[in-house]
Coordinates of C-alpha atoms (C1' of nucleotides) in Angstrom, one line a residue:
Chain A
M16 CA 0.0 -0.2 0.1
R17 CA 2.8 2.3 0.9
Q18 CA 4.8 1.4 -2.1
I19 CA 1.9 2.2 -4.4
L20 CA 1.7 5.6 -3.3
L21 CA 5.5 5.7 -3.4
Y22 CA 5.6 4.6 -7.1
G23 CA 2.7 6.9 -8.0
L24 CA 4.8 9.9 -6.7
I25 CA 7.8 9.0 -8.5
L26 CA 5.6 8.2 -11.7
G27 CA 4.1 11.7 -11.2
A28 CA 7.3 13.4 -10.6
L29 CA 9.0 11.9 -13.7
L30 CA 5.9 12.8 -15.8
F31 CA 6.0 16.5 -14.4
L32 CA 9.7 16.6 -15.5
I33 CA 9.0 15.4 -18.9
Q34 CA 6.2 17.8 -19.4
Y35 CA 8.3 20.6 -18.1
A36 CA 11.3 19.6 -20.4
Q37 CA 9.0 19.6 -23.4
Y38 CA 7.3 22.7 -22.5
R39 CA 10.5 24.2 -22.4
L40 CA 11.4 22.8 -25.9
V41 CA 8.4 24.4 -27.6
F42 CA 10.4 27.6 -27.1
V43 CA 13.8 26.3 -27.6
Q44 CA 14.1 24.6 -30.8
H45 CA 16.6 22.3 -31.9
A46 CA 17.5 21.1 -28.3
E47 CA 16.0 17.8 -29.0
S48 CA 19.2 15.9 -28.5
A49 CA 19.7 17.6 -25.0
Y50 CA 16.2 16.5 -24.0
T51 CA 16.7 13.0 -25.1
G52 CA 19.8 12.8 -23.1
V53 CA 17.7 13.7 -19.9
I54 CA 15.3 11.1 -20.6
A55 CA 18.1 8.6 -21.2
A56 CA 19.7 9.6 -17.9
I57 CA 16.4 9.4 -15.9
C58 CA 15.7 6.0 -17.2
C59 CA 19.2 4.6 -16.9
A60 CA 19.0 5.8 -13.2
A61 CA 15.6 4.2 -12.8
G62 CA 16.7 1.0 -14.7
I63 CA 19.9 0.8 -12.5
W64 CA 17.9 1.3 -9.4
A65 CA 15.5 -1.3 -10.2
G66 CA 18.2 -3.7 -11.4
V67 CA 20.2 -3.3 -8.1
V68 CA 16.9 -3.7 -6.0
L69 CA 16.0 -6.8 -8.1
T70 CA 19.4 -8.6 -7.8
R71 CA 19.7 -7.8 -4.0
R72 CA 16.4 -9.5 -3.3
Y73 CA 17.3 -12.3 -5.3
Q74 CA 20.7 -12.9 -4.0
R75 CA 19.5 -12.7 -0.4
K76 CA 18.0 -16.0 -0.7
S77 CA 20.8 -17.4 -2.6
N78 CA 23.1 -16.5 0.2
A79 CA 21.1 -18.1 2.8
R80 CA 21.4 -21.3 0.9
L81 CA 25.2 -20.9 0.5
L82 CA 25.7 -20.4 4.1
A83 CA 23.5 -23.2 4.7
A84 CA 25.4 -25.6 2.3
I85 CA 28.8 -24.5 3.9
H86 CA 27.7 -25.5 7.2
N87 CA 25.6 -28.6 6.2
H88 CA 22.8 -27.3 8.0
P89 CA 19.2 -26.5 6.8
P90 CA 18.4 -22.9 6.6
V91 CA 16.3 -23.2 9.8
Q92 CA 17.8 -24.8 12.8
A93 CA 15.3 -26.4 15.1
E94 CA 17.8 -26.8 18.0
S95 CA 18.6 -23.0 18.1
S96 CA 15.9 -20.5 18.0
L97 CA 17.9 -18.3 15.7
T98 CA 16.5 -17.2 12.4
P99 CA 18.5 -17.6 9.3
R100 CA 19.1 -13.9 9.1
E101 CA 20.2 -13.8 13.0
L102 CA 22.4 -16.7 12.2
E103 CA 23.9 -14.8 9.4
V104 CA 24.7 -11.7 11.4
L105 CA 26.0 -13.8 14.2
Q106 CA 28.6 -15.4 11.9
L107 CA 29.6 -12.1 10.6
I108 CA 30.2 -10.9 14.0
A109 CA 32.5 -13.9 14.7
Q110 CA 34.4 -12.7 11.6
G111 CA 35.1 -9.6 13.5
L112 CA 32.9 -7.2 11.6
S113 CA 31.3 -4.0 13.0
N114 CA 27.7 -3.4 12.6
Q115 CA 28.4 -1.0 9.9
E116 CA 30.4 -3.6 8.0
I117 CA 27.7 -6.2 8.4
A118 CA 25.1 -3.8 7.1
G119 CA 27.3 -3.3 4.0
H120 CA 27.6 -7.0 3.5
L121 CA 24.1 -7.8 3.9
F122 CA 22.7 -4.8 2.2
L123 CA 21.0 -3.6 5.5
S124 CA 20.6 -0.6 7.2
L125 CA 22.6 -0.1 10.4
N126 CA 19.5 -0.1 12.4
T127 CA 18.4 -3.3 11.0
V128 CA 21.7 -4.9 11.8
K129 CA 21.3 -3.5 15.4
T130 CA 17.9 -5.1 15.8
H131 CA 19.2 -8.6 14.6
V132 CA 22.1 -8.1 16.9
S133 CA 19.9 -7.4 19.7
N134 CA 17.7 -10.5 19.1
V135 CA 20.7 -12.6 18.8
F136 CA 22.0 -11.4 22.3
A137 CA 18.5 -12.0 23.9
K138 CA 18.3 -15.5 22.4
L139 CA 21.8 -16.4 23.7
D140 CA 21.5 -14.7 26.8
V141 CA 24.3 -12.4 26.5
Q142 CA 25.2 -8.8 26.6
R143 CA 28.3 -8.4 24.4
R144 CA 29.3 -9.6 20.9
T145 CA 32.4 -11.2 22.5
Q146 CA 30.3 -13.2 24.7
A147 CA 27.9 -14.2 22.0
I148 CA 30.9 -15.5 20.0
Q149 CA 32.0 -17.8 22.9
K150 CA 28.6 -19.0 23.5
A151 CA 27.8 -19.6 20.0
K152 CA 30.8 -21.9 19.4
Q153 CA 29.9 -23.6 22.8
L154 CA 26.5 -24.5 21.2
G155 CA 27.9 -25.5 17.8
L156 CA 26.5 -22.6 15.9
L157 CA 29.8 -21.5 14.5
A158 CA 32.3 -23.4 12.7
Chain B
M4 CA 10.2 -8.3 -6.6
R5 CA 7.5 -9.2 -9.0
Q6 CA 5.7 -5.9 -8.3
I7 CA 9.0 -4.0 -8.9
L8 CA 9.0 -5.6 -12.3
L9 CA 5.6 -4.8 -12.7
Y10 CA 5.8 -1.0 -11.8
G11 CA 9.1 -0.8 -13.9
L12 CA 6.9 -1.9 -16.8
I13 CA 4.1 0.2 -15.9
L14 CA 6.5 3.2 -15.7
G15 CA 8.1 2.4 -19.1
A16 CA 4.8 1.8 -20.7
L17 CA 3.5 5.2 -19.4
L18 CA 6.6 7.1 -20.4
F19 CA 6.3 5.5 -23.9
L20 CA 2.6 6.5 -24.2
I21 CA 3.4 10.0 -23.1
Q22 CA 6.1 10.2 -25.7
Y23 CA 3.7 8.9 -28.3
A24 CA 0.9 11.0 -27.5
Q25 CA 2.9 14.2 -27.6
Y26 CA 4.4 13.1 -30.6
R27 CA 1.1 12.9 -32.3
L28 CA -0.3 16.1 -30.7
V29 CA 2.6 18.7 -30.4
F30 CA 5.5 17.5 -31.9
V31 CA 4.5 16.2 -35.3
Q32 CA 7.0 18.5 -36.9
H33 CA 9.6 16.7 -34.9
A34 CA 10.2 13.5 -36.2
E35 CA 13.1 13.1 -33.8
S36 CA 10.7 12.8 -30.8
A37 CA 9.7 9.4 -31.7
Y38 CA 13.2 8.3 -31.0
T39 CA 13.1 9.6 -27.5
G40 CA 10.7 6.8 -26.4
V41 CA 13.0 4.2 -28.0
I42 CA 16.0 5.7 -26.3
A43 CA 14.2 5.8 -22.9
A44 CA 13.2 2.1 -23.5
I45 CA 16.8 1.1 -24.1
C46 CA 18.2 3.0 -21.5
C47 CA 15.8 1.4 -19.1
A48 CA 16.8 -2.1 -20.3
A49 CA 20.4 -1.0 -20.2
G50 CA 20.1 0.5 -16.8
I51 CA 18.5 -2.7 -15.5
W52 CA 21.2 -4.9 -16.9
A53 CA 24.0 -2.8 -15.5
G54 CA 22.4 -2.9 -12.1
V55 CA 22.0 -6.5 -12.1
V56 CA 25.5 -7.1 -13.4
L57 CA 27.1 -4.7 -10.9
T58 CA 25.2 -6.0 -7.9
R59 CA 26.1 -9.6 -8.9
R60 CA 29.6 -8.6 -9.2
Y61 CA 29.7 -7.0 -5.9
Q62 CA 28.1 -10.0 -4.2
R63 CA 30.5 -12.4 -5.8
K64 CA 33.3 -10.5 -4.2
S65 CA 31.7 -10.5 -0.8
N66 CA 31.1 -14.1 -0.8
A67 CA 34.6 -14.8 -1.9
R68 CA 35.8 -12.7 1.2
L69 CA 33.3 -14.6 3.4
L70 CA 34.3 -17.8 2.2
A71 CA 38.1 -17.1 2.6
A72 CA 37.6 -15.9 6.0
I73 CA 35.4 -18.9 6.9
H74 CA 37.8 -21.3 5.7
N75 CA 40.8 -19.8 7.3
H76 CA 42.4 -19.0 4.0
P77 CA 43.8 -15.5 4.6
P78 CA 47.4 -15.2 4.7
V79 CA 48.6 -15.2 8.3
Q80 CA 52.0 -13.8 9.0
A81 CA 53.9 -13.7 12.2
E82 CA 53.8 -10.4 14.2
S83 CA 55.5 -8.8 17.0
S84 CA 55.2 -10.7 20.0
L85 CA 52.7 -9.7 23.0
T86 CA 54.0 -8.9 26.4
P87 CA 52.9 -11.0 29.2
R88 CA 50.3 -8.7 30.5
E89 CA 49.0 -8.1 27.0
L90 CA 48.5 -11.8 26.4
E91 CA 46.5 -11.8 29.8
V92 CA 44.3 -9.1 28.8
L93 CA 43.8 -10.8 25.3
Q94 CA 42.8 -13.9 26.8
L95 CA 40.3 -12.4 29.1
I96 CA 38.8 -10.3 26.0
A97 CA 38.3 -13.7 24.2
Q98 CA 36.3 -15.0 27.1
G99 CA 33.9 -12.1 26.6
L100 CA 35.0 -9.9 29.5
S101 CA 34.5 -6.0 29.3
N102 CA 37.3 -3.9 29.9
Q103 CA 35.7 -3.1 33.4
E104 CA 35.6 -6.8 34.3
I105 CA 39.3 -7.3 33.0
A106 CA 40.4 -4.5 35.3
G107 CA 38.6 -6.2 38.3
H108 CA 40.2 -9.5 37.6
L109 CA 43.7 -8.2 37.2
F110 CA 43.3 -5.3 39.9
L111 CA 44.0 -2.8 37.3
S112 CA 42.2 0.7 36.6
L113 CA 40.0 0.9 33.6
N114 CA 42.3 3.3 32.0
T115 CA 45.3 0.8 32.2
V116 CA 43.1 -2.2 30.8
K117 CA 42.4 0.3 27.8
T118 CA 46.1 0.9 27.4
H119 CA 46.8 -2.8 27.1
V120 CA 44.0 -3.3 24.8
S121 CA 45.0 -0.6 22.5
N122 CA 48.6 -2.0 22.5
V123 CA 47.1 -5.5 21.6
F124 CA 45.1 -4.1 18.8
A125 CA 48.1 -2.4 17.5
K126 CA 50.2 -5.4 17.4
L127 CA 47.6 -7.7 16.0
D128 CA 46.9 -4.9 13.6
V129 CA 43.3 -4.7 14.2
Q130 CA 40.6 -2.3 15.4
R131 CA 37.8 -4.3 17.5
R132 CA 38.2 -6.8 20.2
T133 CA 36.2 -9.2 17.9
Q134 CA 38.9 -9.2 15.2
A135 CA 41.4 -9.5 17.7
I136 CA 39.9 -12.8 19.0
Q137 CA 39.6 -14.1 15.4
K138 CA 43.3 -13.1 14.5
A139 CA 44.6 -14.4 18.0
K140 CA 43.2 -17.9 17.4
Q141 CA 44.4 -17.9 13.7
L142 CA 48.1 -17.0 15.2
G143 CA 47.7 -19.7 17.8
L144 CA 47.8 -17.2 20.7
L145 CA 44.5 -18.7 22.0
A146 CA 43.3 -22.1 22.7
Chain C
dA7 C1' -9.3 -13.2 4.6
dG8 C1' -6.8 -13.0 8.9
dC9 C1' -2.9 -14.4 11.8
dC10 C1' 1.9 -14.7 12.7
dA11 C1' 6.8 -15.0 12.3
dA12 C1' 10.4 -12.7 10.2
dT13 C1' 12.6 -8.9 8.3
dT14 C1' 13.5 -4.3 7.8
dC15 C1' 13.9 0.5 9.5
dA16 C1' 13.6 4.5 12.7
dC17 C1' 14.6 7.4 16.9
dC18 C1' 16.6 8.2 21.5
dC19 C1' 19.7 7.4 25.1
dG20 C1' 23.5 5.9 27.9
dA21 C1' 27.2 2.8 28.4
dA22 C1' 31.1 0.8 26.6
dA23 C1' 34.9 0.8 23.5
dG24 C1' 38.3 2.7 21.1
dT25 C1' 42.1 6.8 20.0
dA26 C1' 45.5 9.9 21.2
dT27 C1' 48.8 11.8 24.3
dG28 C1' 51.3 12.5 28.3
dA29 C1' 53.5 10.9 32.2
dG30 C1' 55.4 8.6 36.4
dG31 C1' 57.5 4.0 38.0
dT32 C1' 60.2 -0.3 37.6
dT33 C1' 63.4 -3.6 36.0
dT34 C1' 67.0 -4.9 32.8
dC35 C1' 70.8 -4.7 30.3
dC36 C1' 74.8 -2.2 28.2
Chain D
dG9 C1' 73.9 6.3 34.7
dG10 C1' 71.4 5.8 30.7
dA11 C1' 68.7 3.6 27.2
dA12 C1' 64.9 0.6 26.4
dA13 C1' 61.2 -2.1 27.5
dC14 C1' 57.2 -2.8 30.3
dC15 C1' 53.6 -1.5 33.7
dT16 C1' 50.7 1.8 35.4
dC17 C1' 47.3 5.6 35.2
dA18 C1' 45.4 9.8 33.7
dT19 C1' 42.6 13.1 30.7
dA20 C1' 40.0 14.2 26.6
dC21 C1' 37.7 13.0 22.8
dT22 C1' 35.1 10.1 19.2
dT23 C1' 32.9 6.2 17.7
dT24 C1' 30.5 2.1 18.4
dC25 C1' 27.4 -0.8 21.0
dG26 C1' 23.5 -2.0 23.2
dG27 C1' 18.9 -1.4 25.1
dG28 C1' 14.2 0.1 24.5
dT29 C1' 10.2 1.4 21.8
dG30 C1' 7.3 1.7 17.7
dA31 C1' 6.2 0.3 13.2
dA32 C1' 5.5 -1.1 8.2
dT33 C1' 6.0 -4.9 5.0
dT34 C1' 6.1 -9.5 3.6
dG35 C1' 5.4 -14.6 3.2
dG36 C1' 3.4 -18.5 4.9
dC37 C1' 0.0 -20.8 7.0
dT38 C1' -4.9 -21.5 8.5

DNA sequence: AGCCAATTCACCCGAAAGTATGAGGTTTCC
DNA sequence: GGAAACCTCATACTTTCGGGTGAATTGGCT
């Protein structure tokens, strides 16, 4: 529902831009190539954005399968109550990454990473990431 | 993901329609105008392609680093040795203790612990304690 | 259609961690 | 007796973490 509104606004803005550009062109003849360039730039940007978003969503699930394959575990572990995403974050914590770096690796915002980290800590009953590493290794959640 | 594609198509279609309509109504005298729509479509496609390719490439590199880290592949070189005190502090860090707790264990002030920790980080060439744990285990400094 | 778990993101706040610099004290070794 | 290494502690500052709360979205299941 929110997205529809968003896309509507984007669409409207684009249409407005095009209208404006063509309005200006009525009075500025022979600037057709410049106008085409603007359109091309806008569409390129929109296309790249769409492509990136598309691929990220697709890759997200692939990564889950990849990590699962590495550890010979199904994506969802019954013995630990950690979700797949939380396990991913936990593994990156054990690699020594900061929350910001984890966000970069996983294409998440810093806030989202913090949320996952907090949930991991709560489920492992620890207060610090160093404790989480310790406990996770004891529980066999990490290699 | 399906909706994004959908919205993308709608966007493209609308843009094209606008182009076509204005071509018919206003810019009949400009045969060039028809090309703008084509350009827009091509750029959209190119943009999506570029976005997908770029994101996929970036992900591949990330995954490679991730796998390398998991499998202990990264080159490990001998580094300057830690002093006895620094090694003590490092071991307590690996056990998940906070600086304050380490100070309590070793009967030191918090500032002193911070100094030792900073020196350990410098010698191990890391910035965070989680990285220090990882590296110390690679170097065999920890059990 | 509605519920529910998972995921994502935001904001605020305090605590902890990390950086930089300086400064005494001791031991050891030349 | 002086250089060098180590240990100790301090102040000041910036960054990162962690906790708490709220909320929107999605996908799966009933």
